[in-house]
Amino acid sequence: MTDLATFRAETRAWLEANCPASMRSPMLEDDTPWGGRNFNPANRDIKVWLERMASRGWTVPTWPQEYGGAGLSKDEAKALNEELQRIHARPPLISFGIWMFGPVLMEYGTEAQKREYLPKIARGEIRWCQGYSEPGAGSDLAGLQTRCEDKGDHFLINGQKVWTSYADKADWIFCLVRTDAGKKQGGISFIVFDMQSPGVEARPIKLISGSSPFCETFFTDVKVPKQQLIGQLNGGWEIAKRLLQYERKNISAGGFGGGATVEELAQKYIGLRDGALADADFRTRLTLHKMEAHAFDLTVKRSAEDARSGKDVGPTASILKYAVAKMNQERRELAVEAMGMAGLGWEGQGFDDAALLETRAWLRSKGNSIEGGTSEINLNVISKRVLGLPD
Ligand SMILES: Cc1cc2nc3c(=O)[nH]c(=O)nc-3n(C[C@H](O)[C@H](O)[C@H](O)COP(=O)(O)OP(=O)(O)OC[C@H]3O[C@@H](n4cnc5c(N)ncnc54)[C@H](O)[C@@H]3O)c2cc1C
């Protein structure tokens, strides 16, 4: 047997013995394994599955072992992924640390910072949030004003962030701050700190979908140790942009999926005639959507292969992010349309839970073309950085 075949056989046996049965079923939103200091899921198997996978370094299989990973080669990581998919295993950990902060820390952090944070990210011990947007700085991110002053033995942070996803639940934040008011991009630094530091306050904001996934976040005289600055003072803009590439790539790879397929909903609510969906116009639009979604899936797979073979994420992540947002919004529109009156419920009798989830997912999808950079901004990145068009 080749080394890879042996690895696959051992992986399969280990997963068979260690993946709890309840972790081999589709994940419900409430079951999302975010990790963190207060991670206490109702289903204990979620925690067991995380601990077992983390003990092998398999929450971040390609990260080096000294940082909590398993140091797997690209082929081994692919085999592990295939074996996980084969048994329909849930992800053991969903983490902004893995998606966004970890990869940039690997590139820009000091050795001490990597050893401090990466193993904790890999084990799911810290839940992170992202402090980028401010009331006056969203698309024009470099206009951010949160002030960070050098006080000799520490930094002092004052200001406000907004749309900070899960700030009320996160343990730590990776944050962009202004360290030089005289320069725009050149006056920004990248810093991390504990959300329990005195002076940090997170106030949840409600979305039209009814949930409160994000917050207004206020900083009043927050003291931050100097060793928590990542990269150079005033060198944060480069790290910020790099992190956005990882964010956009990961949003695209993960998609915004979940719930029933549009075909299932259409069959249930529109019904079949002669074995095909009874509404010919809807059928045509659904088919076009499915063809586009299939082509997109293949593109994401190709891009994942590129990443495994060491190709940089780069600005092409904007293409994927733009497309995945459009695709999910189309899908959610089709789902609600297929459901007819049943898709218009908010709560109460007359609407089943599954239908209400679809309606709320449709409302939630409105944010897909905003989060992680708006579609217009991604189109700007594509035209300038990918196609090389002039300003
Ligand atoms: C679900 C969700 C989760 C989020 N999570 C986080 C988070 O965790 N952390 C965080 O920091 N932020 C987060 N955000 C914020 C998000 O990054 C910003 O909302 C986004 O960058 C847009 O900024 P803005 O809301 O200020 O809109 P604006 O920048 O004011 O944009 C308004 C409109 O103008 C358009 N526009 C602006 N500039 C241009 C231009 N130059 N060319 C063409 N069109 C332009 C935009 O595309 C948009 O349509 C989240 C947002 C959402 C919806």
PDB file of N, CA and C in Angstrom, residues 4-101:
ATOM      1  N   LEU A   4      -0.099   7.121   1.094  1.00  0.00           N
ATOM      2  CA  LEU A   4      -1.382   7.830   1.095  1.00  0.00           C
ATOM      3  C   LEU A   4      -2.541   6.851   1.333  1.00  0.00           C
ATOM      4  N   ALA A   5      -2.435   5.675   0.728  1.00  0.00           N
ATOM      5  CA  ALA A   5      -3.495   4.666   0.916  1.00  0.00           C
ATOM      6  C   ALA A   5      -3.525   4.221   2.386  1.00  0.00           C
ATOM      7  N   THR A   6      -2.341   4.076   2.991  1.00  0.00           N
ATOM      8  CA  THR A   6      -2.288   3.705   4.415  1.00  0.00           C
ATOM      9  C   THR A   6      -2.918   4.806   5.261  1.00  0.00           C
ATOM     10  N   PHE A   7      -2.543   6.050   4.935  1.00  0.00           N
ATOM     11  CA  PHE A   7      -3.110   7.177   5.684  1.00  0.00           C
ATOM     12  C   PHE A   7      -4.633   7.165   5.580  1.00  0.00           C
ATOM     13  N   ARG A   8      -5.141   6.927   4.375  1.00  0.00           N
ATOM     14  CA  ARG A   8      -6.590   6.937   4.185  1.00  0.00           C
ATOM     15  C   ARG A   8      -7.258   5.820   4.989  1.00  0.00           C
ATOM     16  N   ALA A   9      -6.654   4.641   4.962  1.00  0.00           N
ATOM     17  CA  ALA A   9      -7.244   3.493   5.675  1.00  0.00           C
ATOM     18  C   ALA A   9      -7.258   3.771   7.186  1.00  0.00           C
ATOM     19  N   GLU A  10      -6.144   4.318   7.685  1.00  0.00           N
ATOM     20  CA  GLU A  10      -6.086   4.601   9.139  1.00  0.00           C
ATOM     21  C   GLU A  10      -7.075   5.703   9.520  1.00  0.00           C
ATOM     22  N   THR A  11      -7.185   6.690   8.633  1.00  0.00           N
ATOM     23  CA  THR A  11      -8.122   7.798   8.884  1.00  0.00           C
ATOM     24  C   THR A  11      -9.551   7.266   8.939  1.00  0.00           C
ATOM     25  N   ARG A  12      -9.875   6.429   7.972  1.00  0.00           N
ATOM     26  CA  ARG A  12     -11.235   5.876   7.913  1.00  0.00           C
ATOM     27  C   ARG A  12     -11.546   5.110   9.198  1.00  0.00           C
ATOM     28  N   ALA A  13     -10.586   4.301   9.652  1.00  0.00           N
ATOM     29  CA  ALA A  13     -10.809   3.500  10.867  1.00  0.00           C
ATOM     30  C   ALA A  13     -10.963   4.420  12.082  1.00  0.00           C
ATOM     31  N   TRP A  14     -10.110   5.461  12.139  1.00  0.00           N
ATOM     32  CA  TRP A  14     -10.183   6.366  13.298  1.00  0.00           C
ATOM     33  C   TRP A  14     -11.524   7.102  13.310  1.00  0.00           C
ATOM     34  N   LEU A  15     -11.934   7.582  12.146  1.00  0.00           N
ATOM     35  CA  LEU A  15     -13.212   8.314  12.088  1.00  0.00           C
ATOM     36  C   LEU A  15     -14.370   7.389  12.459  1.00  0.00           C
ATOM     37  N   GLU A  16     -14.298   6.155  11.988  1.00  0.00           N
ATOM     38  CA  GLU A  16     -15.357   5.198  12.294  1.00  0.00           C
ATOM     39  C   GLU A  16     -15.485   5.031  13.810  1.00  0.00           C
ATOM     40  N   ALA A  17     -14.330   4.989  14.487  1.00  0.00           N
ATOM     41  CA  ALA A  17     -14.344   4.764  15.932  1.00  0.00           C
ATOM     42  C   ALA A  17     -14.625   6.036  16.727  1.00  0.00           C
ATOM     43  N   ASN A  18     -14.338   7.202  16.148  1.00  0.00           N
ATOM     44  CA  ASN A  18     -14.362   8.431  16.962  1.00  0.00           C
ATOM     45  C   ASN A  18     -15.402   9.484  16.592  1.00  0.00           C
ATOM     46  N   CYS A  19     -16.004   9.374  15.421  1.00  0.00           N
ATOM     47  CA  CYS A  19     -17.021  10.377  15.075  1.00  0.00           C
ATOM     48  C   CYS A  19     -18.366   9.917  15.649  1.00  0.00           C
ATOM     49  N   PRO A  20     -18.885  10.634  16.660  1.00  0.00           N
ATOM     50  CA  PRO A  20     -20.153  10.199  17.264  1.00  0.00           C
ATOM     51  C   PRO A  20     -21.266  10.134  16.215  1.00  0.00           C
ATOM     52  N   ALA A  21     -22.176   9.200  16.420  1.00  0.00           N
ATOM     53  CA  ALA A  21     -23.249   8.995  15.434  1.00  0.00           C
ATOM     54  C   ALA A  21     -24.024  10.290  15.178  1.00  0.00           C
ATOM     55  N   SER A  22     -24.277  11.086  16.225  1.00  0.00           N
ATOM     56  CA  SER A  22     -25.094  12.290  16.021  1.00  0.00           C
ATOM     57  C   SER A  22     -24.334  13.378  15.255  1.00  0.00           C
ATOM     58  N   MET A  23     -23.022  13.194  15.090  1.00  0.00           N
ATOM     59  CA  MET A  23     -22.246  14.178  14.312  1.00  0.00           C
ATOM     60  C   MET A  23     -22.195  13.793  12.838  1.00  0.00           C
ATOM     61  N   ARG A  24     -22.986  12.789  12.467  1.00  0.00           N
ATOM     62  CA  ARG A  24     -23.019  12.359  11.052  1.00  0.00           C
ATOM     63  C   ARG A  24     -24.353  12.728  10.414  1.00  0.00           C
ATOM     64  N   SER A  25     -24.947  13.806  10.924  1.00  0.00           N
ATOM     65  CA  SER A  25     -26.233  14.249  10.384  1.00  0.00           C
ATOM     66  C   SER A  25     -26.117  15.739  10.090  1.00  0.00           C
ATOM     67  N   PRO A  26     -26.984  16.308   9.228  1.00  0.00           N
ATOM     68  CA  PRO A  26     -26.872  17.740   8.905  1.00  0.00           C
ATOM     69  C   PRO A  26     -26.904  18.610  10.167  1.00  0.00           C
ATOM     70  N   MET A  27     -26.123  19.690  10.127  1.00  0.00           N
ATOM     71  CA  MET A  27     -25.989  20.552  11.308  1.00  0.00           C
ATOM     72  C   MET A  27     -27.113  21.588  11.357  1.00  0.00           C
ATOM     73  N   LEU A  28     -27.758  21.737  12.498  1.00  0.00           N
ATOM     74  CA  LEU A  28     -28.747  22.795  12.661  1.00  0.00           C
ATOM     75  C   LEU A  28     -28.023  24.052  13.121  1.00  0.00           C
ATOM     76  N   GLU A  29     -28.623  25.233  12.839  1.00  0.00           N
ATOM     77  CA  GLU A  29     -27.917  26.483  13.155  1.00  0.00           C
ATOM     78  C   GLU A  29     -27.537  26.567  14.636  1.00  0.00           C
ATOM     79  N   ASP A  30     -28.450  26.110  15.519  1.00  0.00           N
ATOM     80  CA  ASP A  30     -28.170  26.195  16.952  1.00  0.00           C
ATOM     81  C   ASP A  30     -27.014  25.298  17.378  1.00  0.00           C
ATOM     82  N   ASP A  31     -26.671  24.358  16.518  1.00  0.00           N
ATOM     83  CA  ASP A  31     -25.593  23.415  16.849  1.00  0.00           C
ATOM     84  C   ASP A  31     -24.224  23.881  16.355  1.00  0.00           C
ATOM     85  N   THR A  32     -24.157  25.081  15.787  1.00  0.00           N
ATOM     86  CA  THR A  32     -22.888  25.519  15.183  1.00  0.00           C
ATOM     87  C   THR A  32     -21.763  25.464  16.219  1.00  0.00           C
ATOM     88  N   PRO A  33     -20.689  24.735  15.908  1.00  0.00           N
ATOM     89  CA  PRO A  33     -19.604  24.580  16.896  1.00  0.00           C
ATOM     90  C   PRO A  33     -18.622  25.749  16.877  1.00  0.00           C
ATOM     91  N   TRP A  34     -19.012  26.853  17.500  1.00  0.00           N
ATOM     92  CA  TRP A  34     -18.174  28.057  17.465  1.00  0.00           C
ATOM     93  C   TRP A  34     -16.976  27.975  18.413  1.00  0.00           C
ATOM     94  N   GLY A  35     -17.007  27.064  19.371  1.00  0.00           N
ATOM     95  CA  GLY A  35     -15.918  27.015  20.350  1.00  0.00           C
ATOM     96  C   GLY A  35     -15.943  28.222  21.272  1.00  0.00           C
ATOM     97  N   GLY A  36     -14.830  28.442  21.969  1.00  0.00           N
ATOM     98  CA  GLY A  36     -14.732  29.615  22.838  1.00  0.00           C
ATOM     99  C   GLY A  36     -14.869  29.264  24.310  1.00  0.00           C
ATOM    100  N   ARG A  37     -14.634  30.303  25.129  1.00  0.00           N
ATOM    101  CA  ARG A  37     -14.627  30.093  26.587  1.00  0.00           C
ATOM    102  C   ARG A  37     -15.963  29.584  27.104  1.00  0.00           C
ATOM    103  N   ASN A  38     -17.059  30.045  26.492  1.00  0.00           N
ATOM    104  CA  ASN A  38     -18.385  29.677  27.015  1.00  0.00           C
ATOM    105  C   ASN A  38     -19.069  28.605  26.180  1.00  0.00           C
ATOM    106  N   PHE A  39     -18.291  27.834  25.455  1.00  0.00           N
ATOM    107  CA  PHE A  39     -18.862  26.837  24.547  1.00  0.00           C
ATOM    108  C   PHE A  39     -19.445  25.684  25.359  1.00  0.00           C
ATOM    109  N   ASN A  40     -20.765  25.606  25.327  1.00  0.00           N
ATOM    110  CA  ASN A  40     -21.413  24.601  26.158  1.00  0.00           C
ATOM    111  C   ASN A  40     -22.649  24.058  25.427  1.00  0.00           C
ATOM    112  N   PRO A  41     -22.424  23.326  24.302  1.00  0.00           N
ATOM    113  CA  PRO A  41     -23.570  22.925  23.476  1.00  0.00           C
ATOM    114  C   PRO A  41     -24.482  21.934  24.189  1.00  0.00           C
ATOM    115  N   ALA A  42     -25.779  22.026  23.849  1.00  0.00           N
ATOM    116  CA  ALA A  42     -26.751  21.129  24.480  1.00  0.00           C
ATOM    117  C   ALA A  42     -26.424  19.672  24.145  1.00  0.00           C
ATOM    118  N   ASN A  43     -26.027  19.436  22.905  1.00  0.00           N
ATOM    119  CA  ASN A  43     -25.635  18.077  22.525  1.00  0.00           C
ATOM    120  C   ASN A  43     -24.152  17.898  22.858  1.00  0.00           C
ATOM    121  N   ARG A  44     -23.854  17.068  23.848  1.00  0.00           N
ATOM    122  CA  ARG A  44     -22.464  16.916  24.322  1.00  0.00           C
ATOM    123  C   ARG A  44     -21.537  16.367  23.238  1.00  0.00           C
ATOM    124  N   ASP A  45     -22.142  15.628  22.284  1.00  0.00           N
ATOM    125  CA  ASP A  45     -21.317  15.048  21.215  1.00  0.00           C
ATOM    126  C   ASP A  45     -20.579  16.128  20.419  1.00  0.00           C
ATOM    127  N   ILE A  46     -21.169  17.333  20.371  1.00  0.00           N
ATOM    128  CA  ILE A  46     -20.549  18.416  19.593  1.00  0.00           C
ATOM    129  C   ILE A  46     -19.175  18.741  20.195  1.00  0.00           C
ATOM    130  N   LYS A  47     -19.138  18.777  21.517  1.00  0.00           N
ATOM    131  CA  LYS A  47     -17.877  19.093  22.201  1.00  0.00           C
ATOM    132  C   LYS A  47     -16.890  17.922  22.106  1.00  0.00           C
ATOM    133  N   VAL A  48     -17.431  16.726  22.263  1.00  0.00           N
ATOM    134  CA  VAL A  48     -16.578  15.531  22.177  1.00  0.00           C
ATOM    135  C   VAL A  48     -15.917  15.465  20.803  1.00  0.00           C
ATOM    136  N   TRP A  49     -16.716  15.731  19.764  1.00  0.00           N
ATOM    137  CA  TRP A  49     -16.220  15.674  18.379  1.00  0.00           C
ATOM    138  C   TRP A  49     -15.131  16.726  18.176  1.00  0.00           C
ATOM    139  N   LEU A  50     -15.344  17.935  18.692  1.00  0.00           N
ATOM    140  CA  LEU A  50     -14.323  18.983  18.586  1.00  0.00           C
ATOM    141  C   LEU A  50     -13.044  18.547  19.306  1.00  0.00           C
ATOM    142  N   GLU A  51     -13.180  18.055  20.526  1.00  0.00           N
ATOM    143  CA  GLU A  51     -11.977  17.693  21.298  1.00  0.00           C
ATOM    144  C   GLU A  51     -11.197  16.566  20.617  1.00  0.00           C
ATOM    145  N   ARG A  52     -11.945  15.593  20.093  1.00  0.00           N
ATOM    146  CA  ARG A  52     -11.243  14.470  19.445  1.00  0.00           C
ATOM    147  C   ARG A  52     -10.511  14.922  18.183  1.00  0.00           C
ATOM    148  N   MET A  53     -11.192  15.733  17.383  1.00  0.00           N
ATOM    149  CA  MET A  53     -10.551  16.199  16.143  1.00  0.00           C
ATOM    150  C   MET A  53      -9.363  17.110  16.464  1.00  0.00           C
ATOM    151  N   ALA A  54      -9.537  17.979  17.480  1.00  0.00           N
ATOM    152  CA  ALA A  54      -8.452  18.907  17.849  1.00  0.00           C
ATOM    153  C   ALA A  54      -7.247  18.126  18.375  1.00  0.00           C
ATOM    154  N   SER A  55      -7.508  17.022  19.087  1.00  0.00           N
ATOM    155  CA  SER A  55      -6.387  16.258  19.660  1.00  0.00           C
ATOM    156  C   SER A  55      -5.505  15.679  18.553  1.00  0.00           C
ATOM    157  N   ARG A  56      -6.034  15.514  17.365  1.00  0.00           N
ATOM    158  CA  ARG A  56      -5.229  15.027  16.234  1.00  0.00           C
ATOM    159  C   ARG A  56      -4.736  16.166  15.350  1.00  0.00           C
ATOM    160  N   GLY A  57      -5.112  17.391  15.687  1.00  0.00           N
ATOM    161  CA  GLY A  57      -4.732  18.528  14.842  1.00  0.00           C
ATOM    162  C   GLY A  57      -5.603  18.617  13.598  1.00  0.00           C
ATOM    163  N   TRP A  58      -6.732  17.945  13.588  1.00  0.00           N
ATOM    164  CA  TRP A  58      -7.545  17.857  12.368  1.00  0.00           C
ATOM    165  C   TRP A  58      -8.600  18.957  12.250  1.00  0.00           C
ATOM    166  N   THR A  59      -8.644  19.901  13.203  1.00  0.00           N
ATOM    167  CA  THR A  59      -9.494  21.069  12.962  1.00  0.00           C
ATOM    168  C   THR A  59      -8.795  21.991  11.947  1.00  0.00           C
ATOM    169  N   VAL A  60      -7.468  21.924  11.907  1.00  0.00           N
ATOM    170  CA  VAL A  60      -6.673  22.709  10.943  1.00  0.00           C
ATOM    171  C   VAL A  60      -5.594  21.774  10.382  1.00  0.00           C
ATOM    172  N   PRO A  61      -5.992  20.817   9.548  1.00  0.00           N
ATOM    173  CA  PRO A  61      -5.109  19.709   9.202  1.00  0.00           C
ATOM    174  C   PRO A  61      -3.775  20.109   8.571  1.00  0.00           C
ATOM    175  N   THR A  62      -3.773  21.231   7.805  1.00  0.00           N
ATOM    176  CA  THR A  62      -2.503  21.562   7.125  1.00  0.00           C
ATOM    177  C   THR A  62      -1.626  22.526   7.928  1.00  0.00           C
ATOM    178  N   TRP A  63      -2.124  23.027   9.053  1.00  0.00           N
ATOM    179  CA  TRP A  63      -1.262  23.892   9.868  1.00  0.00           C
ATOM    180  C   TRP A  63      -0.141  23.041  10.478  1.00  0.00           C
ATOM    181  N   PRO A  64       1.016  23.662  10.712  1.00  0.00           N
ATOM    182  CA  PRO A  64       2.117  22.919  11.332  1.00  0.00           C
ATOM    183  C   PRO A  64       1.735  22.385  12.727  1.00  0.00           C
ATOM    184  N   GLN A  65       2.360  21.262  13.088  1.00  0.00           N
ATOM    185  CA  GLN A  65       2.009  20.643  14.378  1.00  0.00           C
ATOM    186  C   GLN A  65       2.275  21.565  15.563  1.00  0.00           C
ATOM    187  N   GLU A  66       3.373  22.352  15.471  1.00  0.00           N
ATOM    188  CA  GLU A  66       3.694  23.212  16.630  1.00  0.00           C
ATOM    189  C   GLU A  66       2.639  24.292  16.852  1.00  0.00           C
ATOM    190  N   TYR A  67       1.789  24.528  15.858  1.00  0.00           N
ATOM    191  CA  TYR A  67       0.721  25.523  16.014  1.00  0.00           C
ATOM    192  C   TYR A  67      -0.649  24.871  16.169  1.00  0.00           C
ATOM    193  N   GLY A  68      -0.673  23.602  16.500  1.00  0.00           N
ATOM    194  CA  GLY A  68      -1.957  22.951  16.762  1.00  0.00           C
ATOM    195  C   GLY A  68      -2.546  22.194  15.589  1.00  0.00           C
ATOM    196  N   GLY A  69      -1.859  22.228  14.440  1.00  0.00           N
ATOM    197  CA  GLY A  69      -2.356  21.501  13.285  1.00  0.00           C
ATOM    198  C   GLY A  69      -1.806  20.082  13.250  1.00  0.00           C
ATOM    199  N   ALA A  70      -1.999  19.423  12.088  1.00  0.00           N
ATOM    200  CA  ALA A  70      -1.489  18.058  11.960  1.00  0.00           C
ATOM    201  C   ALA A  70      -0.342  17.999  10.964  1.00  0.00           C
ATOM    202  N   GLY A  71      -0.013  19.136  10.345  1.00  0.00           N
ATOM    203  CA  GLY A  71       1.079  19.173   9.378  1.00  0.00           C
ATOM    204  C   GLY A  71       0.840  18.245   8.193  1.00  0.00           C
ATOM    205  N   LEU A  72      -0.422  18.039   7.826  1.00  0.00           N
ATOM    206  CA  LEU A  72      -0.713  17.112   6.724  1.00  0.00           C
ATOM    207  C   LEU A  72      -0.280  17.716   5.386  1.00  0.00           C
ATOM    208  N   SER A  73       0.117  16.829   4.472  1.00  0.00           N
ATOM    209  CA  SER A  73       0.405  17.282   3.111  1.00  0.00           C
ATOM    210  C   SER A  73      -0.943  17.600   2.450  1.00  0.00           C
ATOM    211  N   LYS A  74      -0.878  18.255   1.287  1.00  0.00           N
ATOM    212  CA  LYS A  74      -2.137  18.627   0.604  1.00  0.00           C
ATOM    213  C   LYS A  74      -2.938  17.383   0.231  1.00  0.00           C
ATOM    214  N   ASP A  75      -2.217  16.328  -0.200  1.00  0.00           N
ATOM    215  CA  ASP A  75      -2.942  15.090  -0.579  1.00  0.00           C
ATOM    216  C   ASP A  75      -3.574  14.428   0.643  1.00  0.00           C
ATOM    217  N   GLU A  76      -2.852  14.449   1.761  1.00  0.00           N
ATOM    218  CA  GLU A  76      -3.431  13.848   2.982  1.00  0.00           C
ATOM    219  C   GLU A  76      -4.659  14.634   3.436  1.00  0.00           C
ATOM    220  N   ALA A  77      -4.546  15.965   3.376  1.00  0.00           N
ATOM    221  CA  ALA A  77      -5.691  16.795   3.798  1.00  0.00           C
ATOM    222  C   ALA A  77      -6.894  16.525   2.902  1.00  0.00           C
ATOM    223  N   LYS A  78      -6.621  16.326   1.621  1.00  0.00           N
ATOM    224  CA  LYS A  78      -7.725  16.037   0.685  1.00  0.00           C
ATOM    225  C   LYS A  78      -8.362  14.692   1.046  1.00  0.00           C
ATOM    226  N   ALA A  79      -7.504  13.700   1.353  1.00  0.00           N
ATOM    227  CA  ALA A  79      -8.038  12.367   1.706  1.00  0.00           C
ATOM    228  C   ALA A  79      -8.872  12.465   2.990  1.00  0.00           C
ATOM    229  N   LEU A  80      -8.369  13.230   3.969  1.00  0.00           N
ATOM    230  CA  LEU A  80      -9.120  13.393   5.225  1.00  0.00           C
ATOM    231  C   LEU A  80     -10.489  14.013   4.929  1.00  0.00           C
ATOM    232  N   ASN A  81     -10.469  15.053   4.110  1.00  0.00           N
ATOM    233  CA  ASN A  81     -11.715  15.730   3.762  1.00  0.00           C
ATOM    234  C   ASN A  81     -12.696  14.770   3.087  1.00  0.00           C
ATOM    235  N   GLU A  82     -12.184  13.974   2.187  1.00  0.00           N
ATOM    236  CA  GLU A  82     -13.055  13.007   1.484  1.00  0.00           C
ATOM    237  C   GLU A  82     -13.630  11.980   2.458  1.00  0.00           C
ATOM    238  N   GLU A  83     -12.801  11.546   3.410  1.00  0.00           N
ATOM    239  CA  GLU A  83     -13.288  10.554   4.386  1.00  0.00           C
ATOM    240  C   GLU A  83     -14.349  11.181   5.302  1.00  0.00           C
ATOM    241  N   LEU A  84     -14.163  12.453   5.641  1.00  0.00           N
ATOM    242  CA  LEU A  84     -15.177  13.142   6.458  1.00  0.00           C
ATOM    243  C   LEU A  84     -16.486  13.259   5.679  1.00  0.00           C
ATOM    244  N   GLN A  85     -16.358  13.612   4.408  1.00  0.00           N
ATOM    245  CA  GLN A  85     -17.576  13.743   3.580  1.00  0.00           C
ATOM    246  C   GLN A  85     -18.266  12.391   3.410  1.00  0.00           C
ATOM    247  N   ARG A  86     -17.460  11.334   3.307  1.00  0.00           N
ATOM    248  CA  ARG A  86     -18.019   9.990   3.080  1.00  0.00           C
ATOM    249  C   ARG A  86     -18.991   9.600   4.191  1.00  0.00           C
ATOM    250  N   ILE A  87     -18.673  10.012   5.437  1.00  0.00           N
ATOM    251  CA  ILE A  87     -19.565   9.647   6.549  1.00  0.00           C
ATOM    252  C   ILE A  87     -20.490  10.819   6.932  1.00  0.00           C
ATOM    253  N   HIS A  88     -20.523  11.852   6.067  1.00  0.00           N
ATOM    254  CA  HIS A  88     -21.372  13.029   6.304  1.00  0.00           C
ATOM    255  C   HIS A  88     -21.070  13.675   7.658  1.00  0.00           C
ATOM    256  N   ALA A  89     -19.789  13.726   8.001  1.00  0.00           N
ATOM    257  CA  ALA A  89     -19.420  14.298   9.306  1.00  0.00           C
ATOM    258  C   ALA A  89     -19.608  15.810   9.311  1.00  0.00           C
ATOM    259  N   ARG A  90     -20.076  16.309  10.429  1.00  0.00           N
ATOM    260  CA  ARG A  90     -20.200  17.765  10.588  1.00  0.00           C
ATOM    261  C   ARG A  90     -18.811  18.371  10.788  1.00  0.00           C
ATOM    262  N   PRO A  91     -18.655  19.664  10.474  1.00  0.00           N
ATOM    263  CA  PRO A  91     -17.376  20.290  10.813  1.00  0.00           C
ATOM    264  C   PRO A  91     -17.207  20.293  12.335  1.00  0.00           C
ATOM    265  N   PRO A  92     -16.020  19.989  12.848  1.00  0.00           N
ATOM    266  CA  PRO A  92     -15.856  19.982  14.299  1.00  0.00           C
ATOM    267  C   PRO A  92     -15.790  21.387  14.896  1.00  0.00           C
ATOM    268  N   LEU A  93     -15.406  22.367  14.050  1.00  0.00           N
ATOM    269  CA  LEU A  93     -15.213  23.729  14.568  1.00  0.00           C
ATOM    270  C   LEU A  93     -15.459  24.732  13.441  1.00  0.00           C
ATOM    271  N   ILE A  94     -16.271  25.749  13.733  1.00  0.00           N
ATOM    272  CA  ILE A  94     -16.474  26.859  12.793  1.00  0.00           C
ATOM    273  C   ILE A  94     -15.863  28.066  13.480  1.00  0.00           C
ATOM    274  N   SER A  95     -14.933  28.727  12.824  1.00  0.00           N
ATOM    275  CA  SER A  95     -14.152  29.703  13.586  1.00  0.00           C
ATOM    276  C   SER A  95     -13.592  30.809  12.703  1.00  0.00           C
ATOM    277  N   PHE A  96     -13.842  32.064  13.112  1.00  0.00           N
ATOM    278  CA  PHE A  96     -13.212  33.191  12.407  1.00  0.00           C
ATOM    279  C   PHE A  96     -11.692  33.125  12.590  1.00  0.00           C
ATOM    280  N   GLY A  97     -11.267  32.455  13.661  1.00  0.00           N
ATOM    281  CA  GLY A  97      -9.830  32.283  13.896  1.00  0.00           C
ATOM    282  C   GLY A  97      -9.210  31.427  12.802  1.00  0.00           C
ATOM    283  N   ILE A  98      -9.918  30.362  12.424  1.00  0.00           N
ATOM    284  CA  ILE A  98      -9.385  29.478  11.378  1.00  0.00           C
ATOM    285  C   ILE A  98      -9.518  30.140  10.010  1.00  0.00           C
ATOM    286  N   TRP A  99     -10.679  30.754   9.766  1.00  0.00           N
ATOM    287  CA  TRP A  99     -10.931  31.313   8.436  1.00  0.00           C
ATOM    288  C   TRP A  99     -10.097  32.550   8.145  1.00  0.00           C
ATOM    289  N   MET A 100      -9.948  33.417   9.168  1.00  0.00           N
ATOM    290  CA  MET A 100      -9.420  34.749   8.860  1.00  0.00           C
ATOM    291  C   MET A 100      -8.145  35.095   9.625  1.00  0.00           C
ATOM    292  N   PHE A 101      -8.229  35.065  10.980  1.00  0.00           N
ATOM    293  CA  PHE A 101      -7.099  35.590  11.750  1.00  0.00           C
ATOM    294  C   PHE A 101      -5.890  34.645  11.684  1.00  0.00           C
TER     295      PHE A 101
END
